[in-house]
mmCIF file of C-alpha atoms and ligand atoms in Angstrom:
data_model
loop_
_atom_site.group_PDB
_atom_site.id
_atom_site.type_symbol
_atom_site.label_atom_id
_atom_site.label_comp_id
_atom_site.label_asym_id
_atom_site.label_seq_id
_atom_site.Cartn_x
_atom_site.Cartn_y
_atom_site.Cartn_z
ATOM 1 C CA MET A 15 -0.023 -0.404 0.238
ATOM 2 C CA GLU A 16 1.633 3.305 -0.894
ATOM 3 C CA LYS A 17 2.065 5.238 1.955
ATOM 4 C CA HIS A 18 1.790 9.187 2.985
ATOM 5 C CA ASN A 19 4.625 10.041 5.164
ATOM 6 C CA PHE A 20 4.005 12.955 6.933
ATOM 7 C CA SER A 21 6.742 12.481 9.359
ATOM 8 C CA ALA A 22 8.736 15.965 10.598
ATOM 9 C CA GLY A 23 12.846 14.725 10.686
ATOM 10 C CA PRO A 24 14.765 12.523 8.950
ATOM 11 C CA CYS A 25 11.406 13.057 6.469
ATOM 12 C CA ILE A 26 10.304 12.207 2.985
ATOM 13 C CA LEU A 27 12.229 12.673 -0.178
ATOM 14 C CA PRO A 28 11.535 13.328 -3.550
ATOM 15 C CA HIS A 29 11.087 9.709 -4.502
ATOM 16 C CA GLU A 30 13.018 9.877 -8.179
ATOM 17 C CA VAL A 31 15.896 10.778 -5.567
ATOM 18 C CA PHE A 32 15.580 6.788 -4.363
ATOM 19 C CA LEU A 33 16.038 5.195 -7.312
ATOM 20 C CA GLU A 34 19.177 7.075 -8.185
ATOM 21 C CA ALA A 35 20.536 7.316 -5.020
ATOM 22 C CA SER A 36 19.987 3.258 -4.837
ATOM 23 C CA GLN A 37 22.039 2.600 -8.020
ATOM 24 C CA SER A 38 24.641 4.324 -6.639
ATOM 25 C CA ILE A 39 24.958 2.321 -4.359
ATOM 26 C CA LEU A 40 25.112 -0.688 -6.316
ATOM 27 C CA ASN A 41 26.854 0.973 -9.662
ATOM 28 C CA PHE A 42 28.273 4.596 -9.046
ATOM 29 C CA ASN A 43 28.654 6.220 -11.690
ATOM 30 C CA ASP A 44 29.239 3.309 -14.382
ATOM 31 C CA SER A 45 32.881 3.315 -12.190
ATOM 32 C CA GLY A 46 32.014 -0.477 -11.067
ATOM 33 C CA LEU A 47 32.285 0.778 -7.275
ATOM 34 C CA SER A 48 29.588 1.471 -5.299
ATOM 35 C CA ILE A 49 29.381 5.085 -3.725
ATOM 36 C CA LEU A 50 29.518 3.753 -0.186
ATOM 37 C CA GLU A 51 33.294 2.151 -1.031
ATOM 38 C CA ILE A 52 34.952 4.900 -3.191
ATOM 39 C CA SER A 53 37.325 7.335 -1.929
ATOM 40 C CA HIS A 54 36.091 10.806 -1.044
ATOM 41 C CA ARG A 55 39.118 11.924 -2.541
ATOM 42 C CA SER A 56 38.394 10.891 -5.939
ATOM 43 C CA LYS A 57 37.302 12.765 -8.864
ATOM 44 C CA ASP A 58 33.866 11.512 -8.233
ATOM 45 C CA PHE A 59 33.151 11.640 -5.173
ATOM 46 C CA VAL A 60 34.861 15.492 -5.788
ATOM 47 C CA ASP A 61 32.384 16.365 -8.811
ATOM 48 C CA VAL A 62 29.923 15.501 -6.280
ATOM 49 C CA MET A 63 31.026 18.065 -3.837
ATOM 50 C CA GLU A 64 31.412 20.431 -5.916
ATOM 51 C CA GLU A 65 27.546 20.282 -7.856
ATOM 52 C CA ALA A 66 26.605 20.506 -4.161
ATOM 53 C CA ARG A 67 27.485 23.712 -2.750
ATOM 54 C CA ASN A 68 27.635 25.303 -6.237
ATOM 55 C CA LEU A 69 23.690 24.027 -6.409
ATOM 56 C CA ALA A 70 23.234 25.224 -2.706
ATOM 57 C CA LEU A 71 24.389 28.442 -3.484
ATOM 58 C CA GLU A 72 22.735 28.565 -6.991
ATOM 59 C CA LEU A 73 19.147 27.958 -5.355
ATOM 60 C CA LEU A 74 19.133 30.734 -3.318
ATOM 61 C CA GLY A 75 20.467 33.096 -5.454
ATOM 62 C CA LEU A 76 23.680 33.523 -3.864
ATOM 63 C CA GLU A 77 26.725 32.711 -6.288
ATOM 64 C CA GLY A 78 29.420 35.167 -6.641
ATOM 65 C CA LYS A 79 27.871 37.101 -3.958
ATOM 66 C CA GLY A 80 30.685 36.744 -1.453
ATOM 67 C CA TYR A 81 28.816 32.830 0.394
ATOM 68 C CA LYS A 82 30.623 30.279 0.314
ATOM 69 C CA ALA A 83 28.394 27.062 0.952
ATOM 70 C CA LEU A 84 30.269 23.417 3.164
ATOM 71 C CA PHE A 85 28.377 20.949 4.129
ATOM 72 C CA LEU A 86 29.436 19.610 7.703
ATOM 73 C CA GLN A 87 28.401 16.745 10.739
ATOM 74 C CA GLY A 88 27.629 16.948 13.356
ATOM 75 C CA GLY A 89 23.920 18.383 12.706
ATOM 76 C CA ALA A 90 22.062 21.055 12.688
ATOM 77 C CA SER A 91 22.866 21.337 17.007
ATOM 78 C CA MET A 92 26.488 21.240 16.870
ATOM 79 C CA GLU A 93 25.668 24.899 14.525
ATOM 80 C CA PHE A 94 24.361 26.071 18.089
ATOM 81 C CA LEU A 95 28.283 26.365 19.064
ATOM 82 C CA MET A 96 29.971 25.870 16.244
ATOM 83 C CA VAL A 97 28.422 29.869 15.359
ATOM 84 C CA ALA A 98 28.954 31.257 18.717
ATOM 85 C CA TYR A 99 32.659 29.580 18.397
ATOM 86 C CA ASN A 100 33.245 31.676 15.153
ATOM 87 C CA LEU A 101 31.547 34.974 15.529
ATOM 88 C CA LEU A 102 30.422 35.713 19.824
ATOM 89 C CA GLU A 103 32.985 37.792 20.633
ATOM 90 C CA LYS A 104 31.395 39.594 23.986
ATOM 91 C CA LYS A 105 27.762 40.172 22.941
ATOM 92 C CA ALA A 106 25.037 37.963 21.149
ATOM 93 C CA ALA A 107 21.509 38.412 20.104
ATOM 94 C CA TYR A 108 18.508 35.516 19.682
ATOM 95 C CA LEU A 109 14.867 34.993 19.290
ATOM 96 C CA ASN A 110 13.073 32.685 21.406
ATOM 97 C CA THR A 111 10.672 31.001 19.423
ATOM 98 C CA GLY A 112 10.917 27.143 19.697
ATOM 99 C CA THR A 113 13.295 24.639 21.564
ATOM 100 C CA TRP A 114 15.809 24.709 18.817
ATOM 101 C CA SER A 115 15.844 28.227 19.750
ATOM 102 C CA ASP A 116 15.861 27.486 23.397
ATOM 103 C CA LYS A 117 19.020 25.229 22.336
ATOM 104 C CA ALA A 118 20.700 27.688 20.063
ATOM 105 C CA ILE A 119 20.847 30.729 23.095
ATOM 106 C CA LYS A 120 22.150 27.255 25.790
ATOM 107 C CA GLU A 121 24.969 26.859 23.232
ATOM 108 C CA ALA A 122 25.705 31.002 23.052
ATOM 109 C CA LYS A 123 25.811 30.951 26.547
ATOM 110 C CA LEU A 124 29.077 29.856 27.011
ATOM 111 C CA PHE A 125 30.950 31.953 23.952
ATOM 112 C CA GLY A 126 30.097 34.993 25.587
ATOM 113 C CA ASP A 127 26.682 36.824 26.895
ATOM 114 C CA VAL A 128 23.243 36.788 25.085
ATOM 115 C CA ILE A 129 20.682 39.093 25.588
ATOM 116 C CA GLU A 130 16.730 37.485 24.181
ATOM 117 C CA VAL A 131 14.910 39.947 21.873
ATOM 118 C CA ALA A 132 12.169 38.260 22.678
ATOM 119 C CA SER A 133 10.481 35.246 23.468
ATOM 120 C CA SER A 134 7.521 33.590 23.117
ATOM 121 C CA LYS A 135 8.184 30.467 25.774
ATOM 122 C CA GLU A 136 5.462 32.218 27.881
ATOM 123 C CA ALA A 137 2.558 30.708 25.384
ATOM 124 C CA ASN A 138 4.357 28.297 24.342
ATOM 125 C CA PHE A 139 5.878 29.001 21.599
ATOM 126 C CA SER A 140 2.722 29.059 19.475
ATOM 127 C CA TYR A 141 2.989 31.952 17.936
ATOM 128 C CA ILE A 142 6.740 34.686 16.557
ATOM 129 C CA PRO A 143 7.892 37.439 18.941
ATOM 130 C CA LYS A 144 7.068 40.881 16.994
ATOM 131 C CA GLY A 145 8.162 44.497 17.622
ATOM 132 C CA TYR A 146 11.053 43.595 19.223
ATOM 133 C CA THR A 147 14.376 45.318 18.549
ATOM 134 C CA VAL A 148 17.608 44.016 17.489
ATOM 135 C CA PRO A 149 20.684 46.283 19.550
ATOM 136 C CA GLU A 150 23.225 47.514 17.325
ATOM 137 C CA ASP A 151 26.298 46.670 19.741
ATOM 138 C CA VAL A 152 25.477 43.280 19.200
ATOM 139 C CA ASP A 153 28.020 40.809 17.074
ATOM 140 C CA TYR A 154 25.345 38.895 15.317
ATOM 141 C CA PHE A 155 21.451 38.106 15.723
ATOM 142 C CA HIS A 156 20.084 35.017 16.083
ATOM 143 C CA CYS A 157 16.890 32.991 15.104
ATOM 144 C CA THR A 158 15.595 30.131 13.773
ATOM 145 C CA SER A 159 13.031 31.170 10.504
ATOM 146 C CA ASN A 160 11.124 27.433 10.609
ATOM 147 C CA ASN A 161 9.775 25.899 14.365
ATOM 148 C CA THR A 162 9.392 22.173 13.432
ATOM 149 C CA ILE A 163 7.762 21.493 16.698
ATOM 150 C CA PHE A 164 5.255 24.033 17.435
ATOM 151 C CA GLY A 165 4.476 24.488 13.794
ATOM 152 C CA THR A 166 5.608 28.862 13.367
ATOM 153 C CA GLN A 167 7.347 29.769 11.388
ATOM 154 C CA MET A 168 8.598 34.128 10.483
ATOM 155 C CA LYS A 169 7.016 35.502 7.756
ATOM 156 C CA SER A 170 8.983 38.294 7.700
ATOM 157 C CA PHE A 171 12.981 39.499 9.366
ATOM 158 C CA PRO A 172 14.532 42.486 11.201
ATOM 159 C CA ALA A 173 15.697 45.054 9.749
ATOM 160 C CA THR A 174 19.280 45.434 11.072
ATOM 161 C CA ASP A 175 22.787 46.145 10.784
ATOM 162 C CA VAL A 176 24.443 43.603 12.839
ATOM 163 C CA PRO A 177 24.897 39.865 10.927
ATOM 164 C CA VAL A 178 21.354 37.958 10.799
ATOM 165 C CA VAL A 179 22.308 34.200 11.494
ATOM 166 C CA CYS A 180 19.446 31.550 11.290
ATOM 167 C CA ASP A 181 18.441 28.295 11.697
ATOM 168 C CA MET A 182 16.694 27.356 8.216
ATOM 169 C CA SER A 183 16.343 23.134 8.886
ATOM 170 C CA SER A 184 12.587 23.182 8.288
ATOM 171 C CA ASP A 185 12.055 25.222 5.682
ATOM 172 C CA ILE A 186 14.943 25.501 3.130
ATOM 173 C CA PHE A 187 14.451 25.988 -0.559
ATOM 174 C CA SER A 188 10.927 26.357 0.223
ATOM 175 C CA ARG A 189 10.302 29.721 0.158
ATOM 176 C CA GLN A 190 11.524 32.404 -1.431
ATOM 177 C CA MET A 191 12.996 34.780 0.446
ATOM 178 C CA ASP A 192 16.400 37.481 0.039
ATOM 179 C CA PHE A 193 18.357 35.185 0.908
ATOM 180 C CA SER A 194 21.325 37.176 1.134
ATOM 181 C CA THR A 195 19.773 39.389 4.235
ATOM 182 C CA PHE A 196 20.945 36.795 6.342
ATOM 183 C CA ASP A 197 24.742 36.289 6.573
ATOM 184 C CA LEU A 198 24.755 32.435 7.790
ATOM 185 C CA ILE A 199 22.619 29.984 6.865
ATOM 186 C CA TYR A 200 22.745 26.036 8.156
ATOM 187 C CA ALA A 201 20.685 23.618 7.723
ATOM 188 C CA GLY A 202 20.689 19.512 8.653
ATOM 189 C CA ALA A 203 20.133 17.765 5.464
ATOM 190 C CA GLN A 204 17.158 15.672 6.628
ATOM 191 C CA LYS A 205 13.989 17.983 6.893
ATOM 192 C CA ASN A 206 14.252 18.884 3.593
ATOM 193 C CA MET A 207 16.911 18.430 1.456
ATOM 194 C CA GLY A 208 18.714 14.339 2.125
ATOM 195 C CA PRO A 209 19.403 12.243 4.686
ATOM 196 C CA ALA A 210 20.710 12.351 8.066
ATOM 197 C CA GLY A 211 24.301 13.266 8.645
ATOM 198 C CA THR A 212 25.203 15.835 6.934
ATOM 199 C CA THR A 213 24.244 20.004 7.688
ATOM 200 C CA LEU A 214 24.033 22.970 5.401
ATOM 201 C CA VAL A 215 26.484 26.182 6.406
ATOM 202 C CA VAL A 216 26.331 29.016 3.469
ATOM 203 C CA VAL A 217 28.456 31.550 5.473
ATOM 204 C CA LYS A 218 29.058 34.281 3.928
ATOM 205 C CA GLU A 219 33.004 34.870 4.293
ATOM 206 C CA ASP A 220 33.841 38.675 5.380
ATOM 207 C CA ILE A 221 32.041 38.123 9.053
ATOM 208 C CA LEU A 222 35.205 35.083 9.660
ATOM 209 C CA GLY A 223 37.685 35.603 11.266
ATOM 210 C CA LYS A 224 36.619 38.478 13.854
ATOM 211 C CA VAL A 225 36.605 36.918 16.894
ATOM 212 C CA SER A 226 39.728 37.353 19.535
ATOM 213 C CA ARG A 227 39.907 33.514 20.271
ATOM 214 C CA LYS A 228 41.304 29.965 19.416
ATOM 215 C CA ILE A 229 39.201 27.685 17.123
ATOM 216 C CA PRO A 230 39.451 24.170 17.371
ATOM 217 C CA SER A 231 40.033 22.715 13.555
ATOM 218 C CA MET A 232 37.277 21.309 13.885
ATOM 219 C CA MET A 233 35.079 23.878 14.794
ATOM 220 C CA ASP A 234 36.530 26.608 11.934
ATOM 221 C CA TYR A 235 34.075 27.877 9.040
ATOM 222 C CA LYS A 236 37.347 29.101 7.436
ATOM 223 C CA ILE A 237 39.105 26.288 7.876
ATOM 224 C CA HIS A 238 36.730 24.113 5.882
ATOM 225 C CA ILE A 239 35.773 26.741 3.659
ATOM 226 C CA GLY A 240 39.767 26.539 2.598
ATOM 227 C CA LYS A 241 39.173 22.515 2.871
ATOM 228 C CA GLY A 242 37.206 22.199 0.330
ATOM 229 C CA SER A 243 34.351 21.057 2.442
ATOM 230 C CA MET A 244 37.231 18.041 2.768
ATOM 231 C CA PHE A 245 38.451 18.756 6.201
ATOM 232 C CA ASN A 246 38.211 15.496 7.182
ATOM 233 C CA THR A 247 35.590 13.115 5.900
ATOM 234 C CA PRO A 248 32.984 14.643 4.822
ATOM 235 C CA ALA A 249 29.424 12.104 5.021
ATOM 236 C CA VAL A 250 30.124 10.769 1.626
ATOM 237 C CA PHE A 251 26.128 9.403 1.423
ATOM 238 C CA PRO A 252 24.498 12.075 2.892
ATOM 239 C CA VAL A 253 26.101 14.348 0.941
ATOM 240 C CA TYR A 254 25.444 12.926 -2.721
ATOM 241 C CA VAL A 255 22.175 12.085 -1.523
ATOM 242 C CA SER A 256 21.356 16.682 -0.368
ATOM 243 C CA MET A 257 22.833 16.832 -4.226
ATOM 244 C CA LEU A 258 20.062 14.714 -6.591
ATOM 245 C CA THR A 259 17.668 16.090 -4.569
ATOM 246 C CA LEU A 260 18.943 20.196 -4.829
ATOM 247 C CA ARG A 261 19.195 18.816 -8.163
ATOM 248 C CA TRP A 262 15.749 17.467 -8.643
ATOM 249 C CA LEU A 263 14.802 21.108 -6.785
ATOM 250 C CA LYS A 264 16.620 22.979 -9.903
ATOM 251 C CA GLU A 265 14.909 20.975 -12.368
ATOM 252 C CA LYS A 266 11.454 21.481 -11.344
ATOM 253 C CA GLY A 267 11.733 25.562 -11.696
ATOM 254 C CA GLY A 268 13.528 25.570 -7.879
ATOM 255 C CA ILE A 269 12.912 27.728 -4.858
ATOM 256 C CA GLU A 270 9.976 29.793 -6.728
ATOM 257 C CA ALA A 271 8.425 26.752 -8.359
ATOM 258 C CA ILE A 272 7.836 24.389 -5.214
ATOM 259 C CA GLU A 273 6.984 27.492 -2.703
ATOM 260 C CA LYS A 274 3.608 27.946 -4.846
ATOM 261 C CA GLU A 275 3.006 24.489 -4.054
ATOM 262 C CA ASN A 276 4.389 24.067 -0.354
ATOM 263 C CA GLU A 277 1.688 27.255 -0.875
ATOM 264 C CA LYS A 278 -1.360 24.884 -2.318
ATOM 265 C CA LYS A 279 -0.718 21.840 0.001
ATOM 266 C CA ALA A 280 -0.663 24.163 3.432
ATOM 267 C CA THR A 281 -3.833 26.061 2.459
ATOM 268 C CA LEU A 282 -5.467 22.887 1.653
ATOM 269 C CA VAL A 283 -4.059 21.599 5.240
ATOM 270 C CA TYR A 284 -5.485 24.757 7.180
ATOM 271 C CA SER A 285 -8.215 25.438 5.207
ATOM 272 C CA GLU A 286 -9.292 22.186 7.024
ATOM 273 C CA VAL A 287 -8.559 22.683 10.484
ATOM 274 C CA ASP A 288 -10.230 25.347 9.888
ATOM 275 C CA LEU A 289 -13.651 24.350 8.687
ATOM 276 C CA ASN A 290 -13.417 20.732 9.873
ATOM 277 C CA PRO A 291 -15.389 21.756 13.704
ATOM 278 C CA LEU A 292 -13.198 18.710 14.563
ATOM 279 C CA PHE A 293 -10.754 20.076 14.962
ATOM 280 C CA LYS A 294 -8.195 23.405 16.028
ATOM 281 C CA GLY A 295 -4.709 24.896 14.228
ATOM 282 C CA PHE A 296 -2.366 25.547 17.454
ATOM 283 C CA ALA A 297 -0.462 28.145 16.041
ATOM 284 C CA ALA A 298 -1.556 31.359 15.544
ATOM 285 C CA ASN A 299 -2.553 32.206 12.646
ATOM 286 C CA GLU A 300 -0.591 34.732 11.239
ATOM 287 C CA ASP A 301 1.629 32.508 12.372
ATOM 288 C CA ARG A 302 1.652 29.095 10.785
ATOM 289 C CA SER A 303 4.750 27.587 8.725
ATOM 290 C CA MET A 304 3.679 25.936 5.368
ATOM 291 C CA MET A 305 5.492 22.919 6.384
ATOM 292 C CA ASN A 306 4.279 22.177 9.974
ATOM 293 C CA ALA A 307 0.824 22.342 10.682
ATOM 294 C CA THR A 308 0.377 21.749 14.081
ATOM 295 C CA PHE A 309 -3.594 21.112 15.141
ATOM 296 C CA THR A 310 -5.645 19.359 18.053
ATOM 297 C CA LEU A 311 -8.838 17.213 18.250
ATOM 298 C CA GLU A 312 -11.278 19.348 20.148
ATOM 299 C CA ASN A 313 -12.824 16.366 21.153
ATOM 300 C CA GLY A 314 -10.293 14.178 23.164
ATOM 301 C CA ASP A 315 -13.051 10.867 23.375
ATOM 302 C CA LEU A 316 -12.262 10.387 18.940
ATOM 303 C CA LYS A 317 -8.297 10.204 19.144
ATOM 304 C CA GLU A 318 -8.492 6.402 19.013
ATOM 305 C CA THR A 319 -10.768 6.036 15.957
ATOM 306 C CA PHE A 320 -9.065 9.142 13.785
ATOM 307 C CA ASP A 321 -5.982 7.302 14.588
ATOM 308 C CA GLU A 322 -6.847 4.165 13.582
ATOM 309 C CA MET A 323 -8.873 6.253 10.178
ATOM 310 C CA TRP A 324 -5.410 7.699 9.120
ATOM 311 C CA LYS A 325 -2.989 5.064 9.881
ATOM 312 C CA GLU A 326 -5.808 3.210 7.313
ATOM 313 C CA ALA A 327 -5.256 5.793 4.536
ATOM 314 C CA GLY A 328 -1.796 4.833 5.156
ATOM 315 C CA ILE A 329 -0.433 8.220 6.273
ATOM 316 C CA VAL A 330 2.229 7.618 8.693
ATOM 317 C CA GLY A 331 4.331 10.329 11.337
ATOM 318 C CA LEU A 332 1.171 12.585 11.950
ATOM 319 C CA ASN A 333 1.804 12.623 16.080
ATOM 320 C CA GLY A 334 2.606 16.572 16.829
ATOM 321 C CA HIS A 335 5.999 16.681 19.017
ATOM 322 C CA ARG A 336 5.440 16.384 22.834
ATOM 323 C CA SER A 337 5.662 19.259 23.835
ATOM 324 C CA VAL A 338 2.355 20.172 21.844
ATOM 325 C CA GLY A 339 0.260 16.973 21.373
ATOM 326 C CA GLY A 340 -2.090 16.160 19.195
ATOM 327 C CA TYR A 341 -0.955 16.202 15.567
ATOM 328 C CA ARG A 342 1.650 17.249 13.346
ATOM 329 C CA ALA A 343 0.995 17.304 8.611
ATOM 330 C CA SER A 344 5.359 17.896 7.894
ATOM 331 C CA MET A 345 4.331 18.854 4.707
ATOM 332 C CA TYR A 346 8.392 19.070 3.121
ATOM 333 C CA ASN A 347 9.341 19.411 -0.971
ATOM 334 C CA ALA A 348 9.292 15.869 -2.096
ATOM 335 C CA LEU A 349 4.932 15.399 -0.190
ATOM 336 C CA SER A 350 2.504 15.101 -2.831
ATOM 337 C CA MET A 351 -1.070 16.838 -3.126
ATOM 338 C CA GLU A 352 -2.145 13.096 -3.318
ATOM 339 C CA SER A 353 -1.099 13.359 0.439
ATOM 340 C CA VAL A 354 -2.258 16.145 1.499
ATOM 341 C CA GLY A 355 -5.349 15.119 -0.008
ATOM 342 C CA THR A 356 -5.748 11.862 1.649
ATOM 343 C CA LEU A 357 -4.973 12.826 4.983
ATOM 344 C CA VAL A 358 -8.409 16.446 4.475
ATOM 345 C CA ASP A 359 -10.337 13.183 2.841
ATOM 346 C CA VAL A 360 -9.695 11.429 6.493
ATOM 347 C CA MET A 361 -10.327 14.589 8.173
ATOM 348 C CA SER A 362 -13.809 15.628 7.259
ATOM 349 C CA GLU A 363 -14.463 11.663 7.047
ATOM 350 C CA LEU A 364 -13.574 12.131 10.189
ATOM 351 C CA GLU A 365 -16.811 14.887 10.682
ATOM 352 C CA ARG A 366 -19.170 13.330 8.958
ATOM 353 C CA LYS A 367 -18.942 9.929 11.675
ATOM 354 C CA ALA A 368 -18.646 11.891 14.049
HETATM 355 C C1 PLP B 560 16.048 18.997 13.761
HETATM 356 C C2 PLP B 560 15.957 20.315 13.549
HETATM 357 C C3 PLP B 560 17.153 20.520 13.985
HETATM 358 C C4 PLP B 560 18.083 19.589 14.812
HETATM 359 O O1 PLP B 560 18.776 19.396 14.068
HETATM 360 P P1 PLP B 560 20.570 18.178 13.878
HETATM 361 O O2 PLP B 560 20.545 17.601 13.242
HETATM 362 O O3 PLP B 560 18.925 17.203 15.076
HETATM 363 O O4 PLP B 560 20.773 18.625 14.811
HETATM 364 C C5 PLP B 560 17.626 22.667 14.845
HETATM 365 N N1 PLP B 560 16.706 23.518 13.987
HETATM 366 C C6 PLP B 560 15.963 23.494 13.760
HETATM 367 C C7 PLP B 560 14.776 23.988 12.889
HETATM 368 C C8 PLP B 560 15.081 21.442 13.723
HETATM 369 O O5 PLP B 560 14.071 21.707 12.803
#
């Protein structure tokens, strides 16, 4: 039976990518070798790494603008501390919009003063704070563009002269923005780009080299840039699959094209959440995420019936995170409109039954 994968991450990737990746496990580029056994210094893999780095910059519209793309290990969680290691001299400003921002703040505090410019913690992160100001004397401002757990998404970013760092783990390559307003973007691959095991970092080179502390090599963005993202053995297979996904996205027409599909998918789910009296949205309407829709049942007695119905329809990964409860429909780039349609059908079927 066809599955409809609404998992928050690791998550669905394009079927075409799985086909090509599985072929390459057996015989990569007609070399007679598996992608899993080739040297990361072989020309075949160096080409993969270069293509992945170039595609990332190209799709974000950042080519020739002083940015470098890296594929590192350690997850987005490693970037929480690497950002501070490389950029925090005295003080940094953080916007607290959820569990992941909270963790980023915790790591940054190991390196200097952290000013929390605003937080929505008191309302279980159900909205994005607005109307705050970013102090002018901080080393950088850090924010999280999409809050995977709570289902909120920043629709605008503060205008500031300090470098802007953004954790885009769960909405990178999903919507068009002027990415040149950011100085450092990072994203764990496993939400919208590839399998777990690599993290994309896109950094404007001229913000680096300004802190006075010594930085261990593996933590130093400049070292990774100098080595072409090959300072040590990179995550060969995750980088390869990410490259295939970025190729797929480019062939589909890039971010602008996928954004239109993502809007349609999100509109379909949220309309059902709003119109169906059995359901209630979790996130504030104006901050609703296009990637992760969070909602709950008004009447908990229907939980068992609903859970049985969506599982029967082939839907997987719909349970909400424990800190929100209810349900979370993650609709990353590769999720089809048909899968979203299946979910919405099940939700309206529940209304007819109840
Ligand atoms: C999943 C996620 C993380 C953590 O990513 P890891 O790669 O597991 O470290 C960080 N930030 C956001 C927004 C996420 O969705």
